[in-house]
Amino acid sequence: MQSVTRGYPGHIFEPIVTASGGLLGFELVRRSYKVENRSDSAGYEYNLSPEDKIKVFFNQVTLACINANIFTDNDFLLSVNIDYDIACHIVSNTALCHVLEQHRFIRLEVDQNFPEFTQEAPRKIIRSLSAFCTLWLDNFGAGNTSLSLVMNESFEYIKIDESFFWQHQGTQSFRKTIEHLTPYCQGVIVKGVENAQHVEYLTGSNIHAMQGVLWSSYNQEELIQSFFSNS
């Protein structure tokens, strides 16, 4: 397999595991943020300036492009979380749009606090993004997310917020939420899965995949050696 030639030490490839035990792909997150916060899919460091967040995103896309063969050869997807500042930069940068169009395994994971989510009028930035890159919705059940949003926009996968999962795990209302979301996407991914009991709670709930420290804590070095081994 192609190896990572640069960029790995600053990032973690967080596994996204299907309900059947396969590997859907990874979310690429900053190592420093993960270590400090100890939570899965932490998203963006809101204390960063817009310029710094854009630099982080550029580094993530560069790392994805360097290792493109790993994803295309194995049919893995790679999600990268973005907020409104990054989204606006992407749609105004023709070269970056072209890079995302060329690397079809990259998924843009839209932050739950995206300002356009509160609008009923056409969401211009979201629509522009979806024209050249497949979108995922992050942290449903938190921020500005809603069923109305899901019904009116195109998201390939929808991620359930970990706090929402922890609060409603094993309940009928949680299963109903999954049922309501499923017709409007290709599948629901549940975040915050930390142990075997969480997996048991999700049995039979018609989810597509799971993500959390149950897999993040599994040796990152073994993961890197399997798919992203340094040479």
PDB file of C-alpha atoms in Angstrom:
ATOM      1  CA  MET A   1       0.000   0.000   0.000  1.00  0.00           C
ATOM      2  CA  GLN A   2       1.026   3.600  -0.525  1.00  0.00           C
ATOM      3  CA  SER A   3       2.529   5.073   2.621  1.00  0.00           C
ATOM      4  CA  VAL A   4       2.179   8.440   4.253  1.00  0.00           C
ATOM      5  CA  THR A   5       5.221  10.484   3.346  1.00  0.00           C
ATOM      6  CA  ARG A   6       4.446  13.507   5.522  1.00  0.00           C
ATOM      7  CA  GLY A   7       1.749  14.974   7.734  1.00  0.00           C
ATOM      8  CA  TYR A   8       0.742  11.943   9.817  1.00  0.00           C
ATOM      9  CA  PRO A   9       2.134  13.070  13.222  1.00  0.00           C
ATOM     10  CA  GLY A  10      -0.331  15.975  13.461  1.00  0.00           C
ATOM     11  CA  HIS A  11      -3.483  13.998  12.712  1.00  0.00           C
ATOM     12  CA  ILE A  12      -5.508  10.961  13.739  1.00  0.00           C
ATOM     13  CA  PHE A  13      -7.458   8.752  11.358  1.00  0.00           C
ATOM     14  CA  GLU A  14     -10.569   7.929  13.396  1.00  0.00           C
ATOM     15  CA  PRO A  15     -12.258   4.702  12.189  1.00  0.00           C
ATOM     16  CA  ILE A  16     -15.912   4.658  11.138  1.00  0.00           C
ATOM     17  CA  VAL A  17     -17.113   1.068  11.545  1.00  0.00           C
ATOM     18  CA  THR A  18     -20.198  -0.354   9.828  1.00  0.00           C
ATOM     19  CA  ALA A  19     -22.922  -2.157  11.751  1.00  0.00           C
ATOM     20  CA  SER A  20     -21.743  -5.407  10.145  1.00  0.00           C
ATOM     21  CA  GLY A  21     -18.181  -4.879  11.389  1.00  0.00           C
ATOM     22  CA  GLY A  22     -16.634  -3.559   8.197  1.00  0.00           C
ATOM     23  CA  LEU A  23     -14.798  -0.295   7.693  1.00  0.00           C
ATOM     24  CA  LEU A  24     -16.657   2.548   5.984  1.00  0.00           C
ATOM     25  CA  GLY A  25     -13.678   4.864   6.236  1.00  0.00           C
ATOM     26  CA  PHE A  26     -12.147   7.432   8.558  1.00  0.00           C
ATOM     27  CA  GLU A  27     -12.597  10.912   9.913  1.00  0.00           C
ATOM     28  CA  LEU A  28      -9.381  12.924   9.799  1.00  0.00           C
ATOM     29  CA  VAL A  29      -8.937  15.042  12.937  1.00  0.00           C
ATOM     30  CA  ARG A  30      -6.100  16.982  14.524  1.00  0.00           C
ATOM     31  CA  ARG A  31      -4.074  14.958  17.026  1.00  0.00           C
ATOM     32  CA  SER A  32      -3.527  17.866  19.448  1.00  0.00           C
ATOM     33  CA  TYR A  33      -7.251  18.526  19.749  1.00  0.00           C
ATOM     34  CA  LYS A  34      -8.092  14.854  20.275  1.00  0.00           C
ATOM     35  CA  VAL A  35      -5.525  14.389  23.019  1.00  0.00           C
ATOM     36  CA  GLU A  36      -6.708  17.445  24.942  1.00  0.00           C
ATOM     37  CA  ASN A  37     -10.427  16.730  24.710  1.00  0.00           C
ATOM     38  CA  ARG A  38     -10.613  12.918  24.844  1.00  0.00           C
ATOM     39  CA  SER A  39     -13.803  12.764  22.802  1.00  0.00           C
ATOM     40  CA  ASP A  40     -14.601  11.352  19.389  1.00  0.00           C
ATOM     41  CA  SER A  41     -15.165  13.522  16.328  1.00  0.00           C
ATOM     42  CA  ALA A  42     -14.372  16.674  18.234  1.00  0.00           C
ATOM     43  CA  GLY A  43     -14.727  18.947  15.221  1.00  0.00           C
ATOM     44  CA  TYR A  44     -13.217  22.397  15.148  1.00  0.00           C
ATOM     45  CA  GLU A  45     -11.249  24.419  17.645  1.00  0.00           C
ATOM     46  CA  TYR A  46     -13.387  27.512  17.788  1.00  0.00           C
ATOM     47  CA  ASN A  47     -10.608  29.596  19.352  1.00  0.00           C
ATOM     48  CA  LEU A  48      -8.652  29.391  16.092  1.00  0.00           C
ATOM     49  CA  SER A  49      -8.826  32.338  13.735  1.00  0.00           C
ATOM     50  CA  PRO A  50     -10.556  31.776  10.372  1.00  0.00           C
ATOM     51  CA  GLU A  51      -7.148  31.889   8.701  1.00  0.00           C
ATOM     52  CA  ASP A  52      -5.748  29.202  11.004  1.00  0.00           C
ATOM     53  CA  LYS A  53      -8.795  26.978  10.512  1.00  0.00           C
ATOM     54  CA  ILE A  54      -8.352  27.259   6.753  1.00  0.00           C
ATOM     55  CA  LYS A  55      -4.688  26.277   7.114  1.00  0.00           C
ATOM     56  CA  VAL A  56      -5.719  23.204   9.115  1.00  0.00           C
ATOM     57  CA  PHE A  57      -8.227  22.258   6.432  1.00  0.00           C
ATOM     58  CA  PHE A  58      -5.659  22.744   3.677  1.00  0.00           C
ATOM     59  CA  ASN A  59      -3.236  20.440   5.526  1.00  0.00           C
ATOM     60  CA  GLN A  60      -5.961  17.813   5.906  1.00  0.00           C
ATOM     61  CA  VAL A  61      -6.819  17.922   2.204  1.00  0.00           C
ATOM     62  CA  THR A  62      -3.123  17.730   1.332  1.00  0.00           C
ATOM     63  CA  LEU A  63      -2.728  14.649   3.528  1.00  0.00           C
ATOM     64  CA  ALA A  64      -5.777  13.077   1.896  1.00  0.00           C
ATOM     65  CA  CYS A  65      -4.391  13.712  -1.587  1.00  0.00           C
ATOM     66  CA  ILE A  66      -0.978  12.292  -0.710  1.00  0.00           C
ATOM     67  CA  ASN A  67      -2.672   9.047   0.349  1.00  0.00           C
ATOM     68  CA  ALA A  68      -5.402   8.944  -2.294  1.00  0.00           C
ATOM     69  CA  ASN A  69      -4.533   5.408  -3.422  1.00  0.00           C
ATOM     70  CA  ILE A  70      -5.233   4.035   0.045  1.00  0.00           C
ATOM     71  CA  PHE A  71      -8.806   5.259  -0.115  1.00  0.00           C
ATOM     72  CA  THR A  72      -9.528   4.476  -3.744  1.00  0.00           C
ATOM     73  CA  ASP A  73      -7.928   1.002  -3.634  1.00  0.00           C
ATOM     74  CA  ASN A  74      -9.912   0.011  -0.524  1.00  0.00           C
ATOM     75  CA  ASP A  75     -13.160   1.904  -1.215  1.00  0.00           C
ATOM     76  CA  PHE A  76     -12.699   3.880   2.001  1.00  0.00           C
ATOM     77  CA  LEU A  77     -14.246   7.297   2.544  1.00  0.00           C
ATOM     78  CA  LEU A  78     -12.496  10.129   4.378  1.00  0.00           C
ATOM     79  CA  SER A  79     -14.526  12.809   6.145  1.00  0.00           C
ATOM     80  CA  VAL A  80     -13.145  16.207   7.091  1.00  0.00           C
ATOM     81  CA  ASN A  81     -15.126  18.490   9.388  1.00  0.00           C
ATOM     82  CA  ILE A  82     -15.753  22.057   8.228  1.00  0.00           C
ATOM     83  CA  ASP A  83     -17.432  25.131   9.669  1.00  0.00           C
ATOM     84  CA  TYR A  84     -18.867  28.212   7.976  1.00  0.00           C
ATOM     85  CA  ASP A  85     -15.540  30.058   7.659  1.00  0.00           C
ATOM     86  CA  ILE A  86     -13.945  27.122   5.894  1.00  0.00           C
ATOM     87  CA  ALA A  87     -17.002  26.542   3.723  1.00  0.00           C
ATOM     88  CA  CYS A  88     -16.967  30.138   2.496  1.00  0.00           C
ATOM     89  CA  HIS A  89     -13.278  29.839   1.660  1.00  0.00           C
ATOM     90  CA  ILE A  90     -13.826  26.612  -0.266  1.00  0.00           C
ATOM     91  CA  VAL A  91     -16.596  27.932  -2.506  1.00  0.00           C
ATOM     92  CA  SER A  92     -14.539  31.042  -3.331  1.00  0.00           C
ATOM     93  CA  ASN A  93     -11.397  29.063  -4.193  1.00  0.00           C
ATOM     94  CA  THR A  94     -11.677  27.532  -7.661  1.00  0.00           C
ATOM     95  CA  ALA A  95      -8.465  25.532  -7.339  1.00  0.00           C
ATOM     96  CA  LEU A  96      -9.570  23.961  -4.050  1.00  0.00           C
ATOM     97  CA  CYS A  97     -12.977  23.118  -5.510  1.00  0.00           C
ATOM     98  CA  HIS A  98     -11.208  21.359  -8.368  1.00  0.00           C
ATOM     99  CA  VAL A  99      -9.072  19.324  -5.946  1.00  0.00           C
ATOM    100  CA  LEU A 100     -12.173  18.163  -4.064  1.00  0.00           C
ATOM    101  CA  GLU A 101     -13.895  17.260  -7.334  1.00  0.00           C
ATOM    102  CA  GLN A 102     -10.894  15.152  -8.352  1.00  0.00           C
ATOM    103  CA  HIS A 103     -10.701  13.263  -5.049  1.00  0.00           C
ATOM    104  CA  ARG A 104     -14.168  11.787  -4.821  1.00  0.00           C
ATOM    105  CA  PHE A 105     -13.467   9.800  -1.638  1.00  0.00           C
ATOM    106  CA  ILE A 106     -13.308  13.025   0.419  1.00  0.00           C
ATOM    107  CA  ARG A 107     -16.459  13.960   2.297  1.00  0.00           C
ATOM    108  CA  LEU A 108     -17.081  17.367   3.842  1.00  0.00           C
ATOM    109  CA  GLU A 109     -18.679  16.996   7.259  1.00  0.00           C
ATOM    110  CA  VAL A 110     -20.749  20.105   7.922  1.00  0.00           C
ATOM    111  CA  ASP A 111     -20.656  21.504  11.436  1.00  0.00           C
ATOM    112  CA  GLN A 112     -23.913  21.450  13.424  1.00  0.00           C
ATOM    113  CA  ASN A 113     -23.733  25.198  14.118  1.00  0.00           C
ATOM    114  CA  PHE A 114     -23.615  26.169  10.448  1.00  0.00           C
ATOM    115  CA  PRO A 115     -25.445  29.543  10.281  1.00  0.00           C
ATOM    116  CA  GLU A 116     -27.404  28.631   7.160  1.00  0.00           C
ATOM    117  CA  PHE A 117     -29.125  25.811   9.048  1.00  0.00           C
ATOM    118  CA  THR A 118     -31.386  28.373  10.722  1.00  0.00           C
ATOM    119  CA  GLN A 119     -32.547  29.799   7.382  1.00  0.00           C
ATOM    120  CA  GLU A 120     -35.634  28.815   5.446  1.00  0.00           C
ATOM    121  CA  ALA A 121     -34.389  30.653   2.347  1.00  0.00           C
ATOM    122  CA  PRO A 122     -32.048  28.852  -0.090  1.00  0.00           C
ATOM    123  CA  ARG A 123     -28.796  27.952   1.620  1.00  0.00           C
ATOM    124  CA  LYS A 124     -26.314  29.262  -0.937  1.00  0.00           C
ATOM    125  CA  ILE A 125     -23.084  28.017   0.639  1.00  0.00           C
ATOM    126  CA  ILE A 126     -24.451  24.535   1.334  1.00  0.00           C
ATOM    127  CA  ARG A 127     -25.813  24.266  -2.206  1.00  0.00           C
ATOM    128  CA  SER A 128     -22.502  25.462  -3.662  1.00  0.00           C
ATOM    129  CA  LEU A 129     -20.545  22.913  -1.621  1.00  0.00           C
ATOM    130  CA  SER A 130     -22.789  20.032  -2.631  1.00  0.00           C
ATOM    131  CA  ALA A 131     -22.266  20.869  -6.315  1.00  0.00           C
ATOM    132  CA  PHE A 132     -18.702  19.529  -6.231  1.00  0.00           C
ATOM    133  CA  CYS A 133     -18.309  17.509  -3.019  1.00  0.00           C
ATOM    134  CA  THR A 134     -20.519  15.034  -1.166  1.00  0.00           C
ATOM    135  CA  LEU A 135     -21.682  16.341   2.208  1.00  0.00           C
ATOM    136  CA  TRP A 136     -22.271  14.688   5.562  1.00  0.00           C
ATOM    137  CA  LEU A 137     -24.213  16.288   8.407  1.00  0.00           C
ATOM    138  CA  ASP A 138     -22.361  16.226  11.717  1.00  0.00           C
ATOM    139  CA  ASN A 139     -23.898  16.063  15.203  1.00  0.00           C
ATOM    140  CA  PHE A 140     -27.594  15.691  14.463  1.00  0.00           C
ATOM    141  CA  GLY A 141     -29.477  16.353  17.687  1.00  0.00           C
ATOM    142  CA  ALA A 142     -27.267  19.316  18.591  1.00  0.00           C
ATOM    143  CA  GLY A 143     -26.779  22.868  17.373  1.00  0.00           C
ATOM    144  CA  ASN A 144     -29.005  23.990  14.506  1.00  0.00           C
ATOM    145  CA  THR A 145     -29.794  20.538  13.110  1.00  0.00           C
ATOM    146  CA  SER A 146     -33.401  19.496  12.471  1.00  0.00           C
ATOM    147  CA  LEU A 147     -35.493  17.019  10.513  1.00  0.00           C
ATOM    148  CA  SER A 148     -36.626  19.875   8.274  1.00  0.00           C
ATOM    149  CA  LEU A 149     -32.994  20.550   7.371  1.00  0.00           C
ATOM    150  CA  VAL A 150     -32.420  16.901   6.512  1.00  0.00           C
ATOM    151  CA  MET A 151     -35.536  16.785   4.357  1.00  0.00           C
ATOM    152  CA  ASN A 152     -34.567  19.864   2.351  1.00  0.00           C
ATOM    153  CA  GLU A 153     -30.824  19.376   1.841  1.00  0.00           C
ATOM    154  CA  SER A 154     -28.765  16.525   0.435  1.00  0.00           C
ATOM    155  CA  PHE A 155     -26.559  14.696   2.948  1.00  0.00           C
ATOM    156  CA  GLU A 156     -25.061  11.305   2.119  1.00  0.00           C
ATOM    157  CA  TYR A 157     -24.684  10.263   5.767  1.00  0.00           C
ATOM    158  CA  ILE A 158     -25.974  11.822   8.973  1.00  0.00           C
ATOM    159  CA  LYS A 159     -24.001  11.547  12.209  1.00  0.00           C
ATOM    160  CA  ILE A 160     -25.876  11.427  15.505  1.00  0.00           C
ATOM    161  CA  ASP A 161     -24.359  13.644  18.199  1.00  0.00           C
ATOM    162  CA  GLU A 162     -22.723  11.637  20.981  1.00  0.00           C
ATOM    163  CA  SER A 163     -24.540  13.501  23.773  1.00  0.00           C
ATOM    164  CA  PHE A 164     -27.856  12.838  22.051  1.00  0.00           C
ATOM    165  CA  PHE A 165     -26.962   9.141  21.808  1.00  0.00           C
ATOM    166  CA  TRP A 166     -25.871   8.912  25.440  1.00  0.00           C
ATOM    167  CA  GLN A 167     -29.086  10.577  26.612  1.00  0.00           C
ATOM    168  CA  HIS A 168     -31.466   8.507  24.472  1.00  0.00           C
ATOM    169  CA  GLN A 169     -29.610   5.206  24.003  1.00  0.00           C
ATOM    170  CA  GLY A 170     -31.818   2.149  24.182  1.00  0.00           C
ATOM    171  CA  THR A 171     -35.041   4.171  24.018  1.00  0.00           C
ATOM    172  CA  GLN A 172     -37.897   4.010  21.560  1.00  0.00           C
ATOM    173  CA  SER A 173     -37.472   7.710  20.816  1.00  0.00           C
ATOM    174  CA  PHE A 174     -33.896   7.071  19.675  1.00  0.00           C
ATOM    175  CA  ARG A 175     -35.023   4.316  17.317  1.00  0.00           C
ATOM    176  CA  LYS A 176     -37.751   6.603  15.984  1.00  0.00           C
ATOM    177  CA  THR A 177     -35.155   9.290  15.292  1.00  0.00           C
ATOM    178  CA  ILE A 178     -33.163   6.813  13.208  1.00  0.00           C
ATOM    179  CA  GLU A 179     -36.310   5.779  11.349  1.00  0.00           C
ATOM    180  CA  HIS A 180     -37.175   9.401  10.548  1.00  0.00           C
ATOM    181  CA  LEU A 181     -33.680  10.192   9.245  1.00  0.00           C
ATOM    182  CA  THR A 182     -33.062   7.053   7.189  1.00  0.00           C
ATOM    183  CA  PRO A 183     -35.296   7.900   4.176  1.00  0.00           C
ATOM    184  CA  TYR A 184     -33.367  11.133   3.596  1.00  0.00           C
ATOM    185  CA  CYS A 185     -29.808   9.779   3.487  1.00  0.00           C
ATOM    186  CA  GLN A 186     -27.805   6.669   2.681  1.00  0.00           C
ATOM    187  CA  GLY A 187     -27.389   5.852   6.346  1.00  0.00           C
ATOM    188  CA  VAL A 188     -27.043   7.069   9.925  1.00  0.00           C
ATOM    189  CA  ILE A 189     -23.725   7.006  11.785  1.00  0.00           C
ATOM    190  CA  VAL A 190     -23.838   7.061  15.591  1.00  0.00           C
ATOM    191  CA  LYS A 191     -21.026   8.830  17.417  1.00  0.00           C
ATOM    192  CA  GLY A 192     -19.985   8.327  21.030  1.00  0.00           C
ATOM    193  CA  VAL A 193     -19.805   4.520  20.981  1.00  0.00           C
ATOM    194  CA  GLU A 194     -17.492   3.731  23.889  1.00  0.00           C
ATOM    195  CA  ASN A 195     -18.109   0.129  24.911  1.00  0.00           C
ATOM    196  CA  ALA A 196     -19.786  -3.171  24.058  1.00  0.00           C
ATOM    197  CA  GLN A 197     -22.966  -2.123  25.871  1.00  0.00           C
ATOM    198  CA  HIS A 198     -23.342   0.833  23.516  1.00  0.00           C
ATOM    199  CA  VAL A 199     -23.041  -1.538  20.566  1.00  0.00           C
ATOM    200  CA  GLU A 200     -25.707  -3.755  22.134  1.00  0.00           C
ATOM    201  CA  TYR A 201     -28.048  -0.757  22.521  1.00  0.00           C
ATOM    202  CA  LEU A 202     -27.684  -0.116  18.785  1.00  0.00           C
ATOM    203  CA  THR A 203     -28.446  -3.688  17.744  1.00  0.00           C
ATOM    204  CA  GLY A 204     -31.485  -3.751  15.509  1.00  0.00           C
ATOM    205  CA  SER A 205     -31.741   0.037  15.270  1.00  0.00           C
ATOM    206  CA  ASN A 206     -31.094   0.196  11.512  1.00  0.00           C
ATOM    207  CA  ILE A 207     -27.982   2.345  11.756  1.00  0.00           C
ATOM    208  CA  HIS A 208     -25.314   2.176   9.070  1.00  0.00           C
ATOM    209  CA  ALA A 209     -22.143   2.743  11.102  1.00  0.00           C
ATOM    210  CA  MET A 210     -20.629   3.715  14.449  1.00  0.00           C
ATOM    211  CA  GLN A 211     -17.773   5.893  15.641  1.00  0.00           C
ATOM    212  CA  GLY A 212     -16.176   6.467  19.029  1.00  0.00           C
ATOM    213  CA  VAL A 213     -13.425   5.669  21.489  1.00  0.00           C
ATOM    214  CA  LEU A 214     -14.259   1.960  21.326  1.00  0.00           C
ATOM    215  CA  TRP A 215     -12.327   2.032  18.046  1.00  0.00           C
ATOM    216  CA  SER A 216     -10.322   5.227  18.446  1.00  0.00           C
ATOM    217  CA  SER A 217      -8.547   3.747  21.425  1.00  0.00           C
ATOM    218  CA  TYR A 218      -7.573   0.702  19.437  1.00  0.00           C
ATOM    219  CA  ASN A 219      -3.901   1.127  18.704  1.00  0.00           C
ATOM    220  CA  GLN A 220      -3.490   4.041  16.307  1.00  0.00           C
ATOM    221  CA  GLU A 221      -0.026   2.738  15.447  1.00  0.00           C
ATOM    222  CA  GLU A 222      -1.482  -0.601  14.328  1.00  0.00           C
ATOM    223  CA  LEU A 223      -3.956   1.303  12.188  1.00  0.00           C
ATOM    224  CA  ILE A 224      -1.162   3.346  10.662  1.00  0.00           C
ATOM    225  CA  GLN A 225       0.897   0.226   9.986  1.00  0.00           C
ATOM    226  CA  SER A 226      -2.094  -1.444   8.326  1.00  0.00           C
ATOM    227  CA  PHE A 227      -3.045   1.382   5.984  1.00  0.00           C
ATOM    228  CA  PHE A 228      -0.834   4.421   6.514  1.00  0.00           C
ATOM    229  CA  SER A 229       2.524   2.895   7.477  1.00  0.00           C
ATOM    230  CA  ASN A 230       5.550   5.159   7.251  1.00  0.00           C
ATOM    231  CA  SER A 231       8.376   4.045   5.008  1.00  0.00           C
TER     232      SER A 231
END
